[in-house]
Tab-separated table of C-alpha atoms in Angstrom:
chain	number	residue	atom	x	y	z
L	1	MET	CA	-113.029	-96.845	-14.266
L	2	THR	CA	-113.813	-95.737	-17.928
L	3	ASP	CA	-112.140	-97.629	-20.666
L	4	THR	CA	-110.202	-95.129	-22.934
L	5	ALA	CA	-108.520	-97.727	-24.999
L	6	GLY	CA	-108.595	-96.838	-28.691
L	7	ARG	CA	-109.669	-93.187	-28.082
L	8	ALA	CA	-107.216	-90.936	-29.998
L	9	VAL	CA	-107.742	-88.023	-27.621
L	10	ALA	CA	-106.494	-89.984	-24.688
L	11	GLY	CA	-103.476	-88.311	-23.222
L	12	ARG	CA	-104.078	-84.986	-25.030
L	13	THR	CA	-104.477	-81.768	-23.182
L	14	VAL	CA	-107.613	-79.846	-24.166
L	15	LEU	CA	-108.489	-76.389	-23.092
L	16	ILE	CA	-112.232	-75.540	-23.047
L	17	ALA	CA	-113.003	-71.761	-23.231
L	18	GLY	CA	-116.490	-71.083	-21.646
L	19	ALA	CA	-116.350	-74.365	-19.836
L	20	THR	CA	-119.052	-73.786	-17.194
L	21	SER	CA	-121.924	-73.737	-19.688
L	22	ALA	CA	-124.119	-76.831	-20.049
L	23	ALA	CA	-122.332	-77.547	-23.199
L	24	GLY	CA	-118.876	-76.942	-21.650
L	25	ARG	CA	-119.579	-79.351	-18.871
L	26	ALA	CA	-120.762	-81.905	-21.265
L	27	VAL	CA	-117.753	-81.660	-23.558
L	28	ALA	CA	-115.361	-81.709	-20.425
L	29	THR	CA	-116.994	-84.822	-19.064
L	30	ALA	CA	-116.765	-86.669	-22.474
L	31	LEU	CA	-113.137	-85.627	-23.004
L	32	THR	CA	-112.216	-86.713	-19.429
L	33	ASP	CA	-114.061	-90.145	-19.772
L	34	ALA	CA	-112.040	-90.578	-23.132
L	35	GLY	CA	-108.809	-89.992	-21.212
L	36	ALA	CA	-107.927	-86.459	-22.126
L	37	HIS	CA	-106.525	-83.832	-19.685
L	38	VAL	CA	-109.125	-80.986	-19.451
L	39	ILE	CA	-108.301	-77.399	-18.719
L	40	ALA	CA	-111.502	-75.441	-18.042
L	41	VAL	CA	-111.599	-71.563	-18.378
L	42	GLY	CA	-114.226	-69.312	-17.222
L	43	THR	CA	-115.031	-65.846	-15.729
L	44	ASN	CA	-116.830	-66.914	-12.698
L	45	ALA	CA	-114.846	-68.608	-9.828
L	46	GLU	CA	-117.861	-69.886	-8.086
L	47	ARG	CA	-119.182	-71.606	-11.229
L	48	LEU	CA	-115.743	-73.072	-11.797
L	49	ARG	CA	-115.852	-74.538	-8.196
L	50	GLY	CA	-119.007	-76.282	-9.216
L	51	PHE	CA	-117.421	-77.446	-12.402
L	52	ARG	CA	-114.608	-79.113	-10.529
L	53	ALA	CA	-117.003	-81.005	-8.368
L	54	GLU	CA	-118.719	-82.278	-11.514
L	55	VAL	CA	-115.556	-83.002	-13.577
L	56	PRO	CA	-112.972	-84.167	-11.076
L	57	GLY	CA	-109.383	-83.949	-12.339
L	58	ALA	CA	-109.944	-80.997	-14.489
L	59	ALA	CA	-107.630	-77.923	-14.164
L	60	THR	CA	-109.634	-74.701	-13.850
L	61	TYR	CA	-108.606	-71.038	-14.490
L	62	VAL	CA	-110.524	-67.772	-14.056
L	63	CYS	CA	-109.814	-65.403	-17.005
L	64	ASP	CA	-111.497	-62.583	-18.981
L	65	LEU	CA	-110.863	-64.083	-22.510
L	66	GLY	CA	-111.913	-60.788	-24.052
L	67	ASP	CA	-108.728	-59.242	-22.593
L	68	PHE	CA	-105.533	-60.232	-24.522
L	69	ALA	CA	-103.303	-59.463	-21.841
L	70	GLN	CA	-105.116	-61.808	-19.489
L	71	VAL	CA	-105.215	-64.555	-22.064
L	72	THR	CA	-101.400	-64.285	-22.783
L	73	ALA	CA	-100.886	-64.629	-18.885
L	74	LEU	CA	-103.295	-67.564	-18.935
L	75	ALA	CA	-101.313	-69.170	-21.642
L	76	ASP	CA	-98.040	-68.630	-19.581
L	77	ALA	CA	-99.734	-70.297	-16.569
L	78	VAL	CA	-101.029	-73.211	-18.520
L	79	HIS	CA	-97.672	-73.792	-20.251
L	80	GLY	CA	-95.982	-73.597	-16.846
L	81	GLU	CA	-98.226	-75.990	-15.090
L	82	HIS	CA	-99.353	-78.333	-17.818
L	83	GLY	CA	-97.290	-77.752	-20.942
L	84	PRO	CA	-98.560	-77.007	-24.426
L	85	ILE	CA	-102.173	-77.828	-25.361
L	86	ASP	CA	-103.439	-80.231	-28.106
L	87	GLY	CA	-107.013	-78.737	-28.292
L	88	LEU	CA	-108.824	-75.561	-27.954
L	89	ILE	CA	-112.700	-75.858	-27.724
L	90	HIS	CA	-114.220	-72.429	-27.928
L	91	LEU	CA	-117.617	-72.264	-26.340
L	92	VAL	CA	-117.906	-68.546	-25.393
L	93	GLY	CA	-120.873	-66.907	-26.793
L	94	GLY	CA	-124.331	-65.514	-26.021
L	95	TRP	CA	-127.399	-64.167	-27.864
L	96	ARG	CA	-128.507	-60.614	-28.255
L	97	GLY	CA	-131.146	-59.778	-30.906
L	98	GLY	CA	-134.653	-58.860	-31.777
L	99	GLY	CA	-136.416	-55.620	-32.826
L	100	GLY	CA	-135.758	-55.802	-36.565
L	101	LEU	CA	-132.874	-54.116	-38.163
L	102	ALA	CA	-133.672	-50.949	-36.244
L	103	GLY	CA	-133.261	-52.894	-33.053
L	104	GLN	CA	-129.700	-53.942	-33.723
L	105	SER	CA	-128.118	-51.654	-31.101
L	106	ASP	CA	-124.458	-50.768	-30.546
L	107	GLY	CA	-124.642	-52.238	-27.122
L	108	ASP	CA	-125.725	-55.537	-28.335
L	109	TRP	CA	-123.108	-55.470	-31.173
L	110	ASP	CA	-120.357	-54.630	-28.645
L	111	PHE	CA	-121.492	-57.491	-26.330
L	112	LEU	CA	-121.482	-60.014	-29.315
L	113	HIS	CA	-118.247	-58.898	-30.651
L	114	ALA	CA	-116.528	-59.026	-27.212
L	115	HIS	CA	-118.072	-62.632	-26.407
L	116	VAL	CA	-118.134	-64.368	-29.856
L	117	VAL	CA	-115.333	-62.700	-31.746
L	118	ALA	CA	-112.753	-61.193	-29.434
L	119	THR	CA	-112.457	-64.230	-27.162
L	120	LEU	CA	-111.858	-66.407	-30.239
L	121	ARG	CA	-109.239	-64.080	-31.612
L	122	ASN	CA	-107.394	-63.860	-28.414
L	123	THR	CA	-107.414	-67.550	-27.502
L	124	THR	CA	-106.354	-68.793	-30.929
L	125	ARG	CA	-103.635	-66.149	-31.064
L	126	ALA	CA	-102.316	-67.084	-27.705
L	127	PHE	CA	-102.386	-70.918	-28.261
L	128	ASN	CA	-101.874	-71.086	-32.074
L	129	ASP	CA	-98.185	-72.184	-31.697
L	130	ASP	CA	-99.317	-75.064	-29.424
L	131	LEU	CA	-101.843	-76.349	-31.897
L	132	LEU	CA	-99.180	-76.092	-34.790
L	133	ALA	CA	-96.642	-78.022	-32.723
L	134	SER	CA	-99.066	-80.678	-31.500
L	135	PRO	CA	-99.020	-84.071	-33.272
L	136	ALA	CA	-102.797	-83.772	-33.111
L	137	GLY	CA	-103.955	-80.090	-32.704
L	138	ARG	CA	-107.593	-79.361	-32.825
L	139	LEU	CA	-109.640	-76.195	-32.704
L	140	ALA	CA	-113.460	-76.263	-32.591
L	141	ILE	CA	-116.225	-73.533	-32.450
L	142	VAL	CA	-119.881	-73.603	-32.345
L	143	SER	CA	-121.706	-71.480	-34.884
L	144	SER	CA	-125.243	-71.000	-35.888
L	145	VAL	CA	-127.474	-71.755	-38.943
L	146	SER	CA	-128.466	-68.033	-38.822
L	147	VAL	CA	-125.113	-67.414	-40.763
L	148	ASP	CA	-126.666	-69.130	-43.697
L	149	LYS	CA	-130.064	-67.251	-43.659
L	150	PRO	CA	-129.698	-64.250	-41.385
L	151	ALA	CA	-132.763	-62.418	-40.252
L	152	PRO	CA	-132.943	-58.598	-39.621
L	153	GLY	CA	-133.692	-59.056	-35.971
L	154	GLY	CA	-130.566	-61.279	-35.587
L	155	ALA	CA	-128.278	-59.395	-37.936
L	156	ASN	CA	-125.839	-58.446	-35.098
L	157	TYR	CA	-125.608	-62.076	-33.916
L	158	ALA	CA	-125.430	-63.693	-37.394
L	159	ALA	CA	-122.682	-61.094	-38.426
L	160	ALA	CA	-120.587	-61.984	-35.289
L	161	LYS	CA	-120.971	-65.647	-35.869
L	162	ALA	CA	-119.980	-65.213	-39.554
L	163	ALA	CA	-116.857	-63.440	-38.399
L	164	ALA	CA	-116.078	-66.199	-35.878
L	165	GLU	CA	-116.343	-68.748	-38.832
L	166	THR	CA	-114.226	-66.679	-41.048
L	167	TRP	CA	-111.486	-66.514	-38.330
L	168	THR	CA	-111.660	-70.160	-37.643
L	169	ARG	CA	-111.344	-70.934	-41.324
L	170	ALA	CA	-108.288	-68.591	-41.513
L	171	VAL	CA	-106.669	-70.546	-38.652
L	172	GLY	CA	-107.333	-73.851	-40.502
L	173	GLN	CA	-105.698	-72.530	-43.611
L	174	GLY	CA	-102.692	-71.578	-41.644
L	175	PHE	CA	-102.571	-75.145	-40.371
L	176	ALA	CA	-102.733	-76.582	-43.863
L	177	LYS	CA	-100.275	-74.071	-45.124
L	178	VAL	CA	-97.392	-75.364	-42.973
L	179	GLY	CA	-98.373	-79.000	-43.201
L	180	ALA	CA	-99.488	-79.219	-39.507
L	181	ASP	CA	-101.305	-82.301	-38.217
L	182	ALA	CA	-103.961	-79.805	-36.979
L	183	ALA	CA	-107.568	-79.041	-37.841
L	184	ALA	CA	-110.033	-76.176	-37.285
L	185	VAL	CA	-113.695	-77.232	-37.312
L	186	ILE	CA	-116.932	-75.317	-37.149
L	187	PHE	CA	-119.896	-77.041	-35.516
L	188	VAL	CA	-123.220	-75.525	-36.539
L	189	VAL	CA	-126.534	-75.571	-34.541
L	190	ARG	CA	-129.891	-74.135	-34.739
L	191	ALA	CA	-130.042	-74.129	-30.892
L	192	LEU	CA	-127.417	-75.701	-28.792
L	193	ALA	CA	-129.914	-76.554	-25.937
L	194	GLY	CA	-130.407	-80.210	-26.102
L	195	LEU	CA	-127.477	-80.850	-28.332
L	196	GLU	CA	-124.785	-80.842	-25.607
L	197	THR	CA	-124.326	-84.647	-25.723
L	198	ALA	CA	-124.042	-84.643	-29.470
L	199	LEU	CA	-121.589	-81.788	-29.359
L	200	ALA	CA	-119.482	-83.573	-26.705
L	201	THR	CA	-119.431	-86.817	-28.817
L	202	ALA	CA	-118.487	-84.815	-31.986
L	203	VAL	CA	-115.669	-82.929	-30.198
L	204	VAL	CA	-114.135	-86.212	-28.862
L	205	GLY	CA	-114.417	-87.583	-32.397
L	206	LEU	CA	-112.228	-84.969	-33.785
L	207	TRP	CA	-109.238	-86.788	-32.654
L	208	ASP	CA	-110.365	-90.039	-34.258
L	209	ALA	CA	-110.372	-88.412	-37.822
L	210	SER	CA	-107.341	-87.256	-39.738
L	211	ALA	CA	-106.579	-83.521	-39.611
L	212	ALA	CA	-106.850	-83.188	-43.403
L	213	SER	CA	-110.260	-84.926	-43.531
L	214	VAL	CA	-111.965	-82.367	-41.063
L	215	ASN	CA	-109.856	-79.188	-41.417
L	216	THR	CA	-111.973	-76.171	-42.210
L	217	SER	CA	-115.028	-78.341	-42.247
L	218	ARG	CA	-118.540	-77.033	-41.290
L	219	VAL	CA	-120.447	-79.705	-39.514
L	220	LEU	CA	-124.184	-79.505	-38.785
L	221	LEU	CA	-125.367	-80.907	-35.529
L	222	ALA	CA	-129.081	-81.633	-35.512
L	223	PRO	CA	-131.436	-83.343	-33.035
């Protein structure tokens, strides 16, 4: 049995959006080992079945997080079965790019907006009241160093990530404005592959720090 003594996240309910990715599974495992109750959300029922085998005890839900009506129905289901959440870890994303500026297609933009931006907007709006009311609410996303130095071939991607960062900081400013014990944090990577364990450790650690010390922070994760 894992010793969860002293972990501030123990007993908290944390929802992971995009949970069936390698990063999602790593974060879910670390949170479960630390004593948190994990709620995993994805779009693929078969992958979620595999997730349940890997992370026993986690609750799973199938939802298109790009559809706000589905997200509000998800929130109702989560509240009815588990109560309010204390954390939202947004790991929905994807990469589209290449071809210079001329290659930044509308199709790629629509994909990135739907996956990176819309899913974040929908989940934060649906669960914002939970995070505000929690004694330890936490929101985290994963962004990219390309926001700092965008290239023409990745302009769509960097713009979508920049929008997600701006939205997250706005959520964090809302937390601060009302004096909530909640924080919104942006983790930044060059590439997430190989950093799954570092991300998982950092996510668990969000509850060990005071909300004020991490709210609206941008934290670089490096190998």
